[in-house]
Tab-separated table of N, CA, C and O in Angstrom:
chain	number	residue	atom	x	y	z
A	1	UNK	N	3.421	-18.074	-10.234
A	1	UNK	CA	3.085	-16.739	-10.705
A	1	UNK	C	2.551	-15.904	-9.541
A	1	UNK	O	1.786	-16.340	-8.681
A	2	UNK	N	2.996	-14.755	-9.597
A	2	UNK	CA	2.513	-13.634	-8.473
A	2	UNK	C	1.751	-12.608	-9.186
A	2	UNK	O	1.852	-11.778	-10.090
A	3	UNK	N	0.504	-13.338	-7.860
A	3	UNK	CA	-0.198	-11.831	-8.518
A	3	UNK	C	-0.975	-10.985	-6.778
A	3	UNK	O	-1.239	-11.533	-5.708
A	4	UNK	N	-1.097	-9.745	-7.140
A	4	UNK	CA	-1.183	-8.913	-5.802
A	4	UNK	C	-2.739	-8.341	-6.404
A	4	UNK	O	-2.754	-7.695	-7.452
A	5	UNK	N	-3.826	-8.588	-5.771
A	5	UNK	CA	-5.302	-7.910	-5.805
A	5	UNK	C	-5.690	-7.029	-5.062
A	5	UNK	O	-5.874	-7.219	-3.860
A	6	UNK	N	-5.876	-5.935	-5.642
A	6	UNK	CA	-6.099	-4.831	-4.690
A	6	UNK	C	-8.059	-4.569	-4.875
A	6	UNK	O	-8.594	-4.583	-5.983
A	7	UNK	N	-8.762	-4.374	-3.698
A	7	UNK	CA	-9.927	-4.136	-3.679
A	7	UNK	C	-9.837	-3.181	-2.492
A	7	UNK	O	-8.957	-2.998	-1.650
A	8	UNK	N	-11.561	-2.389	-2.791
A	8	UNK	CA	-12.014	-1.874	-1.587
A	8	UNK	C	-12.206	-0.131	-1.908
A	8	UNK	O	-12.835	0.657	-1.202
A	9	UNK	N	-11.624	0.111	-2.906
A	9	UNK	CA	-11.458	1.577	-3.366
A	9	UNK	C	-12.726	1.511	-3.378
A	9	UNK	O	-13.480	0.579	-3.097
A	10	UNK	N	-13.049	3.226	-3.941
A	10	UNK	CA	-14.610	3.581	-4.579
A	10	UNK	C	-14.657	4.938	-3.789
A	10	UNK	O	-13.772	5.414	-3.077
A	11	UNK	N	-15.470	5.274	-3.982
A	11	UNK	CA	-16.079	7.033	-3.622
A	11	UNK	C	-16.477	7.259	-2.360
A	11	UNK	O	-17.387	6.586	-1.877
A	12	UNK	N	-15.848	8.242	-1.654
A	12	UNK	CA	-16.322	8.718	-0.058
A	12	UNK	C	-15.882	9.578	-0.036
A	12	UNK	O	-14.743	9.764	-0.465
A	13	UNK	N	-16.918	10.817	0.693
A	13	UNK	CA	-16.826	12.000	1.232
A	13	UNK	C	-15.475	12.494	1.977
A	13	UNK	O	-14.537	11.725	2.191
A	14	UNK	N	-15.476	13.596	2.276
A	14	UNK	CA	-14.218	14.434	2.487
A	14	UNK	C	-14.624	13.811	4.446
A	14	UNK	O	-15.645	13.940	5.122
A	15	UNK	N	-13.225	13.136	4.766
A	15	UNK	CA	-13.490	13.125	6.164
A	15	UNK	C	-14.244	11.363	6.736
A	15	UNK	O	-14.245	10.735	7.795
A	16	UNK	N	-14.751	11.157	5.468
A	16	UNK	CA	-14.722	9.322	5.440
A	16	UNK	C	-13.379	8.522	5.604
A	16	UNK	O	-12.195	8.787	5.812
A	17	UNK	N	-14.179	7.385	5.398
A	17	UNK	CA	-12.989	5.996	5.423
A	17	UNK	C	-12.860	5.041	4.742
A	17	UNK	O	-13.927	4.426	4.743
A	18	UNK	N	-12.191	4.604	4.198
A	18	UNK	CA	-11.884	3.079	3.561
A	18	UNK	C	-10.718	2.366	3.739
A	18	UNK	O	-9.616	2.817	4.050
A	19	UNK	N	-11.074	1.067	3.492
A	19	UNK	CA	-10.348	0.013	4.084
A	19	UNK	C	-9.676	-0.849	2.521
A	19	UNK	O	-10.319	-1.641	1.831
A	20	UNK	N	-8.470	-0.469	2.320
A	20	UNK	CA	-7.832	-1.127	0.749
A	20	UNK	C	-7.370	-2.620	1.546
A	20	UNK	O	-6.801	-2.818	2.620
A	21	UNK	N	-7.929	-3.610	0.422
A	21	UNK	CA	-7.137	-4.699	0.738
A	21	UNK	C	-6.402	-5.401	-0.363
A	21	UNK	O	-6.889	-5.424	-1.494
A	22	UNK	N	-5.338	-5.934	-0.113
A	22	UNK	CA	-4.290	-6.752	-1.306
A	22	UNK	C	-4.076	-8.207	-1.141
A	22	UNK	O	-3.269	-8.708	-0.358
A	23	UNK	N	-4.582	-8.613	-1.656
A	23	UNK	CA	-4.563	-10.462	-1.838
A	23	UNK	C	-3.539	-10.838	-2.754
A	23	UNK	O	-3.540	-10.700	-3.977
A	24	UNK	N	-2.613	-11.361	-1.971
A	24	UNK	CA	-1.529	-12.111	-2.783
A	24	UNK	C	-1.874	-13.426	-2.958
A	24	UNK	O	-2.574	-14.126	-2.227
A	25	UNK	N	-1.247	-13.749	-4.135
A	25	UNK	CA	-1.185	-15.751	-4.436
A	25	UNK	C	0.693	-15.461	-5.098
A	25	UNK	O	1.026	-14.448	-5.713
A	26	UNK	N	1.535	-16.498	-4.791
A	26	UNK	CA	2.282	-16.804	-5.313
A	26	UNK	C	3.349	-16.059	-4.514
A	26	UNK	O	4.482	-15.907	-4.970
A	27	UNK	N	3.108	-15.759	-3.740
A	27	UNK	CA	4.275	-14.848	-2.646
A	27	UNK	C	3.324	-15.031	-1.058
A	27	UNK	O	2.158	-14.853	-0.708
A	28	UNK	N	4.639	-15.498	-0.400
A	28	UNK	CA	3.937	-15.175	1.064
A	28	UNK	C	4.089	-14.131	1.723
A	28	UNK	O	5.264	-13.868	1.983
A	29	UNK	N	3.100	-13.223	2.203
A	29	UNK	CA	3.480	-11.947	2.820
A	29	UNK	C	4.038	-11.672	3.863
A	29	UNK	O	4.720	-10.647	3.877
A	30	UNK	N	3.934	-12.496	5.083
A	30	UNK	CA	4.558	-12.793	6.334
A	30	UNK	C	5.889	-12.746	6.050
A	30	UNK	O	6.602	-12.522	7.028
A	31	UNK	N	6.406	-12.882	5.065
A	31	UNK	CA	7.965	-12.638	5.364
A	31	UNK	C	8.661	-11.971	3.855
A	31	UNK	O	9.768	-12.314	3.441
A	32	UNK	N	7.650	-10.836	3.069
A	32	UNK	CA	8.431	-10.078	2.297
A	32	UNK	C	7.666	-8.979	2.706
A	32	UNK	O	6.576	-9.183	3.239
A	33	UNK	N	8.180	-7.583	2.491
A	33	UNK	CA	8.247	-6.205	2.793
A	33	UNK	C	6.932	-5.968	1.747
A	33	UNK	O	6.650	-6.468	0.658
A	34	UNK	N	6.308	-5.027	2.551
A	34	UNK	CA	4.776	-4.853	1.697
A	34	UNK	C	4.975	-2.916	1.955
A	34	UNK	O	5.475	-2.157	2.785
A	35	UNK	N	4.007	-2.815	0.277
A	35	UNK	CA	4.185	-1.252	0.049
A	35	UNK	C	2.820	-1.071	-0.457
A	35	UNK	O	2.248	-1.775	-1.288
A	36	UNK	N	2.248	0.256	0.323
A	36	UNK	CA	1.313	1.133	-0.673
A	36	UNK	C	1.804	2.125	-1.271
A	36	UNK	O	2.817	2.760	-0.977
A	37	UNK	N	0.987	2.292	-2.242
A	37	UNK	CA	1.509	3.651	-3.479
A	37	UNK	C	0.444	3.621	-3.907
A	37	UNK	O	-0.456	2.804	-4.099
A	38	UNK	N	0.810	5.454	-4.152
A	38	UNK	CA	-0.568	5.927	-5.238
A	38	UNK	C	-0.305	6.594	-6.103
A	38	UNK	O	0.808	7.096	-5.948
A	39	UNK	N	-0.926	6.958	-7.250
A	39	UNK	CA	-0.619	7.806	-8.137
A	39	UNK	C	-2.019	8.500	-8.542
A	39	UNK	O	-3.074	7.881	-8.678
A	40	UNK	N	-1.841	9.973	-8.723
A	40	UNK	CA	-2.891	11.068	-8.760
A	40	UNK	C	-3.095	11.184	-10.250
A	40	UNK	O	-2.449	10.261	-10.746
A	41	UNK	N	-3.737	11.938	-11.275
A	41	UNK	CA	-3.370	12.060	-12.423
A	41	UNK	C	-2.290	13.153	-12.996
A	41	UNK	O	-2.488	14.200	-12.380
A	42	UNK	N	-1.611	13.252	-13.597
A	42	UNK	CA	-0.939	14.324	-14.057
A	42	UNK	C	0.779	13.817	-13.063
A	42	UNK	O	1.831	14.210	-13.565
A	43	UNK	N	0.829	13.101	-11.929
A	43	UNK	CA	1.482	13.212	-10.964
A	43	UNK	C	2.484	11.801	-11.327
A	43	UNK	O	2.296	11.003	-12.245
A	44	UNK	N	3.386	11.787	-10.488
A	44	UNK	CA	4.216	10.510	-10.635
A	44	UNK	C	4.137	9.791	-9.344
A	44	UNK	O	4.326	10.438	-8.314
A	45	UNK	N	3.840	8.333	-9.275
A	45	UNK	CA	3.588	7.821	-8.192
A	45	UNK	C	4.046	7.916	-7.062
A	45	UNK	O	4.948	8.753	-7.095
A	46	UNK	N	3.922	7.530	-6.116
A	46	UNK	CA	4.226	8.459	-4.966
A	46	UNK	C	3.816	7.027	-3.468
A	46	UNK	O	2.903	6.206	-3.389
A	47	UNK	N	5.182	7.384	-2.383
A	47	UNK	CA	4.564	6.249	-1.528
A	47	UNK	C	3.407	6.557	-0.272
A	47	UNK	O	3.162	7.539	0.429
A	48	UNK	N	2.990	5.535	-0.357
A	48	UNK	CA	2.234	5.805	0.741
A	48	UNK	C	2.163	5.389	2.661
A	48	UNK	O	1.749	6.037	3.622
A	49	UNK	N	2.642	4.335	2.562
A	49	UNK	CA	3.087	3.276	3.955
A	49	UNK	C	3.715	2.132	3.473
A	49	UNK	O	3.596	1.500	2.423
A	50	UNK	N	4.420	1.996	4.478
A	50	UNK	CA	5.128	0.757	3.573
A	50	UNK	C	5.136	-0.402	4.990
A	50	UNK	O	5.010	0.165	6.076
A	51	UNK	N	5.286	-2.111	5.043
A	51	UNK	CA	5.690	-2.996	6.521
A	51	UNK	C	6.670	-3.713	6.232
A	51	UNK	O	6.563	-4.373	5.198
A	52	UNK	N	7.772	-3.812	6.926
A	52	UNK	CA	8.930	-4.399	6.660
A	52	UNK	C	8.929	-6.002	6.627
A	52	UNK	O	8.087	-6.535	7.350
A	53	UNK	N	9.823	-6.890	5.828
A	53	UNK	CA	9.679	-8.142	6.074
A	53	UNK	C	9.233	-8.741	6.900
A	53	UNK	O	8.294	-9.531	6.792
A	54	UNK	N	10.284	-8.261	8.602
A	54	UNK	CA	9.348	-8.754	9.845
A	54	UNK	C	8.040	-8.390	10.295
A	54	UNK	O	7.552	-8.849	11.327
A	55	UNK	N	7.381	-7.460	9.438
A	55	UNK	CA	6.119	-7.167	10.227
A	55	UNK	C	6.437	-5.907	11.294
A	55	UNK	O	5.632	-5.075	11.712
A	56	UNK	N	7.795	-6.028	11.583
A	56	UNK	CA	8.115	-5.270	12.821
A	56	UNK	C	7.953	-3.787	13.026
A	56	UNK	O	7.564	-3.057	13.937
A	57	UNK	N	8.368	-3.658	11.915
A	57	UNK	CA	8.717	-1.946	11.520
A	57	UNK	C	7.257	-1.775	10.430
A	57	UNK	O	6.875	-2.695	9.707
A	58	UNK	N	6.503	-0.254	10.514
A	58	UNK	CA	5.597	0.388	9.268
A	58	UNK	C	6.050	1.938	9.488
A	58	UNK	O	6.435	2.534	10.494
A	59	UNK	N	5.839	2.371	8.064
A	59	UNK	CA	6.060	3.737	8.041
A	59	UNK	C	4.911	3.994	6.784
A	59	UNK	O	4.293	3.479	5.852
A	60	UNK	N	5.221	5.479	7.728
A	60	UNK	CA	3.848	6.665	6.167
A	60	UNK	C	4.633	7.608	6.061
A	60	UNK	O	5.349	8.025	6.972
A	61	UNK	N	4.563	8.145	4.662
A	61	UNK	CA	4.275	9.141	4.031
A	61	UNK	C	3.680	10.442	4.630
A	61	UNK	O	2.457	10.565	4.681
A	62	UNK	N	4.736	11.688	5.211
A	62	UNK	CA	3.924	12.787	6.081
A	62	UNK	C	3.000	13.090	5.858
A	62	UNK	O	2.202	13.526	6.687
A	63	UNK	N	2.771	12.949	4.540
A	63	UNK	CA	0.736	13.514	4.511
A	63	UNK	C	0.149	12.343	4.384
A	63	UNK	O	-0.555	12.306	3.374
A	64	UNK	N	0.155	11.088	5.181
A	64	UNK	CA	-0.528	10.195	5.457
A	64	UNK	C	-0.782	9.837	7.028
A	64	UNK	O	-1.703	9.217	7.558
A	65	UNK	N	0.323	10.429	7.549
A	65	UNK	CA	0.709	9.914	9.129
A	65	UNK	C	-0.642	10.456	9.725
A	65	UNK	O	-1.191	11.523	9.453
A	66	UNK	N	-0.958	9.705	10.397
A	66	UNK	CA	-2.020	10.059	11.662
A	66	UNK	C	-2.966	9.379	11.189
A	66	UNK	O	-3.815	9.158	12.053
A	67	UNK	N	-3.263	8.835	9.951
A	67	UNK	CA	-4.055	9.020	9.365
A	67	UNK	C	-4.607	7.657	8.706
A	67	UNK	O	-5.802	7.365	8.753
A	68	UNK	N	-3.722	6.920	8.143
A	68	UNK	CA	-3.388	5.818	7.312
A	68	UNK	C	-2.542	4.888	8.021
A	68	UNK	O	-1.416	5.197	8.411
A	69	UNK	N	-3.199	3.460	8.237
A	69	UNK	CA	-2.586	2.683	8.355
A	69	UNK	C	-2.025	1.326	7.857
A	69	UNK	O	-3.017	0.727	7.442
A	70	UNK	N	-0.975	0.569	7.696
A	70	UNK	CA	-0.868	-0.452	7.220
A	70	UNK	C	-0.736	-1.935	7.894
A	70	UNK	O	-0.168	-2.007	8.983
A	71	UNK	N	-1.162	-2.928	7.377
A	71	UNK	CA	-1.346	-3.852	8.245
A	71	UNK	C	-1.212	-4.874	7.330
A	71	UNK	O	-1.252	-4.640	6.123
A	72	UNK	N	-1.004	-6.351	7.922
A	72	UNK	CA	-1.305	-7.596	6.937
A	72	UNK	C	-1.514	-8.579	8.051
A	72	UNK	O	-1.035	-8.602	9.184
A	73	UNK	N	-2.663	-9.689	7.214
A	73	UNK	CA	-3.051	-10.551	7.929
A	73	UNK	C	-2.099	-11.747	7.020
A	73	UNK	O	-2.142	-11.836	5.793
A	74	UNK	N	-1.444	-12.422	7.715
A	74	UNK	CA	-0.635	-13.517	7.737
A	74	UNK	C	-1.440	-14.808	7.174
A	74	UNK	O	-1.160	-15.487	6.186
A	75	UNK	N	-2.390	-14.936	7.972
A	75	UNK	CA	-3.149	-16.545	7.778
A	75	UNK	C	-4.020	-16.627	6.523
A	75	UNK	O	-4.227	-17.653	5.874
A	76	UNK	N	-4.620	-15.109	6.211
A	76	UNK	CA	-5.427	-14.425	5.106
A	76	UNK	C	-4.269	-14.119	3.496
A	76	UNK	O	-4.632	-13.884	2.343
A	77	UNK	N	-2.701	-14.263	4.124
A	77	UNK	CA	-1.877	-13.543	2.750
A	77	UNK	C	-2.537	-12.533	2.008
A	77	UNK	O	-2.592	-12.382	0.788
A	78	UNK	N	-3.157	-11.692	3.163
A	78	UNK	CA	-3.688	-10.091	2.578
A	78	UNK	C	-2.995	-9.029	3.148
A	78	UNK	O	-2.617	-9.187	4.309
A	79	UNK	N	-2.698	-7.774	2.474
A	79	UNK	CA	-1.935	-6.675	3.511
A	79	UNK	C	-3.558	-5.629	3.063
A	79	UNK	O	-4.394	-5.961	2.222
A	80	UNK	N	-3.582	-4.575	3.783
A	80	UNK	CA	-4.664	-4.138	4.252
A	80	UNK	C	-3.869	-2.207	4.312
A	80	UNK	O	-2.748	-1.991	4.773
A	81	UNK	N	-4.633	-1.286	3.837
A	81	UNK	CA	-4.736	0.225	3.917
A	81	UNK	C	-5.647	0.772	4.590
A	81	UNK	O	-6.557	1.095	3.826
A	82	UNK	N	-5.920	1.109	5.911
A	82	UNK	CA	-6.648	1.216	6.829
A	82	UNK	C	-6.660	3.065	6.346
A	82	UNK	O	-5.550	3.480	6.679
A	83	UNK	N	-7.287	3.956	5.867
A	83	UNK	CA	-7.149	5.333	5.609
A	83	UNK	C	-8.663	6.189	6.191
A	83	UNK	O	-9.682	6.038	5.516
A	84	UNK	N	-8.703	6.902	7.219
A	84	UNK	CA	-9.344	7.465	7.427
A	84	UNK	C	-8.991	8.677	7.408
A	84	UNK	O	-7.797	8.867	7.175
A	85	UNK	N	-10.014	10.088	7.674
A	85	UNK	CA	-9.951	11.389	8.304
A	85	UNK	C	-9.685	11.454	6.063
A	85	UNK	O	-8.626	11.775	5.525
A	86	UNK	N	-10.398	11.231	5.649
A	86	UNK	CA	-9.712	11.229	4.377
A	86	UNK	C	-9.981	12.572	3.462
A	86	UNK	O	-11.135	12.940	3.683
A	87	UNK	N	-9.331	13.429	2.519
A	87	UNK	CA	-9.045	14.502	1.906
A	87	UNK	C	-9.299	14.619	0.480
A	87	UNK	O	-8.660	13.679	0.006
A	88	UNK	N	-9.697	15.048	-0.187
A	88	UNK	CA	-9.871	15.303	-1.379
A	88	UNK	C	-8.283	15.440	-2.132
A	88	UNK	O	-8.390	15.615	-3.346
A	89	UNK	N	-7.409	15.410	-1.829
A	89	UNK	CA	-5.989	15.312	-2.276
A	89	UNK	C	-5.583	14.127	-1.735
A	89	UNK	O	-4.565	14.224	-1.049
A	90	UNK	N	-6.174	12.781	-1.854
A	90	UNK	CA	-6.118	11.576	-1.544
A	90	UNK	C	-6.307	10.497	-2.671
A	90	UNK	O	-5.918	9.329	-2.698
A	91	UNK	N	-7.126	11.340	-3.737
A	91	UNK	CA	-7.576	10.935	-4.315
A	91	UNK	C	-6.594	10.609	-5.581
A	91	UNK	O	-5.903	11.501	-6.073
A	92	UNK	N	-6.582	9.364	-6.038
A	92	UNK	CA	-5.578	8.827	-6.543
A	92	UNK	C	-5.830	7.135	-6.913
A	92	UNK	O	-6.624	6.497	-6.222
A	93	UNK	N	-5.132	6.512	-7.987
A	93	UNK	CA	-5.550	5.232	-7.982
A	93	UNK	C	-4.062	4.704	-7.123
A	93	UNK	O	-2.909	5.132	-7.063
A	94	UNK	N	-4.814	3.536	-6.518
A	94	UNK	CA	-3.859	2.924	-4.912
A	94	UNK	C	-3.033	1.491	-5.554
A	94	UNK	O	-3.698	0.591	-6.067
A	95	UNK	N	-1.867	1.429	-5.477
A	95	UNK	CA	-1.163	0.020	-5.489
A	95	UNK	C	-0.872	-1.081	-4.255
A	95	UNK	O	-0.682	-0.687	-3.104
A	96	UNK	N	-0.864	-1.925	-4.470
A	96	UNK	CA	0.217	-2.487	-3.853
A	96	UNK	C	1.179	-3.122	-4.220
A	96	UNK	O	1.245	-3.507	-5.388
A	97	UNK	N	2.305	-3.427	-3.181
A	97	UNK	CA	3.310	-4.075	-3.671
A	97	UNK	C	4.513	-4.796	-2.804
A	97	UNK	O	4.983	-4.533	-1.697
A	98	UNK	N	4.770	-5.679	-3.645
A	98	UNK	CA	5.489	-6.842	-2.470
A	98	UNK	C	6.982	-6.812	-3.384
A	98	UNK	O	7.033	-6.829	-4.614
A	99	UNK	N	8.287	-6.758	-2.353
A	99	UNK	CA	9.650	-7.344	-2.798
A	99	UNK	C	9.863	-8.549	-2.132
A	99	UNK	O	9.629	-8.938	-0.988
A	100	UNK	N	10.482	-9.162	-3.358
A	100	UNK	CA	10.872	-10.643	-2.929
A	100	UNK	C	12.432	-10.640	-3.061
A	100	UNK	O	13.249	-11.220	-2.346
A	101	UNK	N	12.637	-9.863	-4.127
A	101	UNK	CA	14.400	-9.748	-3.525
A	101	UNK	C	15.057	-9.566	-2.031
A	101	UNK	O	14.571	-8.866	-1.143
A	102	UNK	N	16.300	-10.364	-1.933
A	102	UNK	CA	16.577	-10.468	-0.536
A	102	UNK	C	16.801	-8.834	-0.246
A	102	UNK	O	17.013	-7.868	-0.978
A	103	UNK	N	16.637	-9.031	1.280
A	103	UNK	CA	16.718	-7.403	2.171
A	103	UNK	C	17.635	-7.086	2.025
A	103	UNK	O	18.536	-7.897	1.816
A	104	UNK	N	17.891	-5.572	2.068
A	104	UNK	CA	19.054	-4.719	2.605
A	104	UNK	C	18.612	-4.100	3.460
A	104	UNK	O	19.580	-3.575	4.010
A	105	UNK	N	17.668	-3.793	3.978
A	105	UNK	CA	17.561	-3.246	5.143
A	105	UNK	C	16.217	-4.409	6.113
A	105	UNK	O	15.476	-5.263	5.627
A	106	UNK	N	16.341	-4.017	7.396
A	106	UNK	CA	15.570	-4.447	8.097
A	106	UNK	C	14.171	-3.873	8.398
A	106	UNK	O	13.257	-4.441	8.994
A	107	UNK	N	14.190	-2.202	7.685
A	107	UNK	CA	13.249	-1.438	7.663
A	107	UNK	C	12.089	-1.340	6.804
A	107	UNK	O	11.563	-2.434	6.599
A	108	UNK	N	11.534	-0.347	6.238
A	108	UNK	CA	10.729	0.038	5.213
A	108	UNK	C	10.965	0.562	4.083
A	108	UNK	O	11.702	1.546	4.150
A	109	UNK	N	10.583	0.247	2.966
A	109	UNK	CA	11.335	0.437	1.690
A	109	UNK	C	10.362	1.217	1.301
A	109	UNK	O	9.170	0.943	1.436
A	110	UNK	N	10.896	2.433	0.699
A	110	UNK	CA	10.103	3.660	0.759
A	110	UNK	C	10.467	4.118	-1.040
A	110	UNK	O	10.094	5.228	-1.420
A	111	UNK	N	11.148	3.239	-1.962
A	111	UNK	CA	11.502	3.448	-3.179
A	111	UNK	C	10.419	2.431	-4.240
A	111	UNK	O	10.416	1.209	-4.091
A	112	UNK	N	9.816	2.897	-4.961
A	112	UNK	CA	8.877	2.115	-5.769
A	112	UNK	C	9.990	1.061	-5.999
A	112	UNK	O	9.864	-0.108	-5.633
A	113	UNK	N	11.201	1.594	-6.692
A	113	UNK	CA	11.969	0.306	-7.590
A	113	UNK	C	12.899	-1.221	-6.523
A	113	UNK	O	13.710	-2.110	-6.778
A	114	UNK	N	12.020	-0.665	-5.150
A	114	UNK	CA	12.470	-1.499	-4.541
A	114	UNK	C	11.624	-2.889	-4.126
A	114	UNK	O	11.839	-3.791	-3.316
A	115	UNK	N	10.324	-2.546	-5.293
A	115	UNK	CA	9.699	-3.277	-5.077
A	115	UNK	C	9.835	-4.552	-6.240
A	115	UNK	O	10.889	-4.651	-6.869
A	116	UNK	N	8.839	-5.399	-6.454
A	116	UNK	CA	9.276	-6.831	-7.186
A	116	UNK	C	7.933	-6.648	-7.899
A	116	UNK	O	7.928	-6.421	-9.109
A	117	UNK	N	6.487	-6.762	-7.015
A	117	UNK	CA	5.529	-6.911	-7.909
A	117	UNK	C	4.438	-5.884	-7.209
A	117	UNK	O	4.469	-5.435	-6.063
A	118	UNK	N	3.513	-5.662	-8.201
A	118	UNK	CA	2.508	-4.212	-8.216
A	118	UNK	C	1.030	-5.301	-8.381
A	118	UNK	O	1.023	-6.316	-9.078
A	119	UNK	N	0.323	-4.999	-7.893
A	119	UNK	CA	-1.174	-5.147	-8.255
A	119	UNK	C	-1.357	-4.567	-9.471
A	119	UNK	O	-0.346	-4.165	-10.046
A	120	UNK	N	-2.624	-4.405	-10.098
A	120	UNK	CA	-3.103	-3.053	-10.956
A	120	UNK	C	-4.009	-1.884	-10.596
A	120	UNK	O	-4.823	-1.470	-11.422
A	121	UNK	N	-3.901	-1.381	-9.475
A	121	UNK	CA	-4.720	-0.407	-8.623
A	121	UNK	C	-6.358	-0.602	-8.418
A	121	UNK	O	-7.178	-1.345	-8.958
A	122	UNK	N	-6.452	0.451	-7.345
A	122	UNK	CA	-7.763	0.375	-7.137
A	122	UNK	C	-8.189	2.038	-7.125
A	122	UNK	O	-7.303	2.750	-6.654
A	123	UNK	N	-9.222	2.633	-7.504
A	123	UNK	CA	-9.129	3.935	-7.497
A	123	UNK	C	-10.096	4.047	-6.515
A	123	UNK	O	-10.966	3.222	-6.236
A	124	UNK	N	-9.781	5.653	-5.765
A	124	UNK	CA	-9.929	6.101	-4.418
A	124	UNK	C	-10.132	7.656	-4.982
A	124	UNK	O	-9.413	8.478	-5.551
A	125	UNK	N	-11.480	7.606	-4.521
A	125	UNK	CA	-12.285	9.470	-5.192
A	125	UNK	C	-13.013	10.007	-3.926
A	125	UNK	O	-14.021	9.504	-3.430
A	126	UNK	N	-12.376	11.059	-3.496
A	126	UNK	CA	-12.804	11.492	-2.568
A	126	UNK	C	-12.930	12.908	-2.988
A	126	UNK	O	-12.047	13.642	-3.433
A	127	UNK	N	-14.832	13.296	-2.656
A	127	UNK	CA	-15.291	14.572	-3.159
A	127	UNK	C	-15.377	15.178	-1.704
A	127	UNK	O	-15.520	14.526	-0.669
A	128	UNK	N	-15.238	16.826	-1.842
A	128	UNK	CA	-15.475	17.694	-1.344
A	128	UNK	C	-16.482	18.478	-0.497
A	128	UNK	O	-16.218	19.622	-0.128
């Protein structure tokens, strides 16, 4: 059974930082494609960074770039949302998510439905 734990959310000022982390059991992360996503209220989810199977390749979301990073520790089977310089239009509950279906690309999968399994979020409130 796969399950993906997301911690680390909670409340920080406009221009703070937090650090999301995702604990997998039942999938190894080192070698499937890892995704953040968020969803705002009223809004439809939306990506945020995504790391490709190899680790090799990460990408963001233009209103994340500069800003947000993604990472995973291998030995830990945690992937990690490194988000600073952070915005009050940030604010959103955070996923993660791992595909275990084989690749079609070597890149970053930037389509929710390309994913396999979701955490159940962590929410991220950033006041003004």
């Amino acid at each position: 059974q796969v399950q993906l734990v997301e911690s680390g959310g909670g409340l920080v000022q406009a221009g703070g930082s937090l650090r999301l982390s995702c604990a997998a059991s039942g999938i190894t992360i080192s070698t499937n494609a890892m995704g953040w996503f968020r969803q705002a209220p009223g809004k439809e989810r939306e990506f945020v960074a995504g790391i490709s199977q190899s680790g090799g390749y990460t990408s963001n979301a233009d209103s994340t770039k500069g800003r947000f990073t993604i990472s995973r520790d291998n030995t830990k089977n945690t992937a990690f949302l490194q988000m600073n310089s952070l915005k009050p239009e940030d604010t959103a509950v955070y996923y993660c998510a791992a595909r275990r279906r084989s690749p079609v690309t070597a890149g970053v999968y930037r389509a929710a439905n390309a994913y396999d399994y979701w955490g159940q979020g962590t929410q991220v409130t950033v006041s003004s």
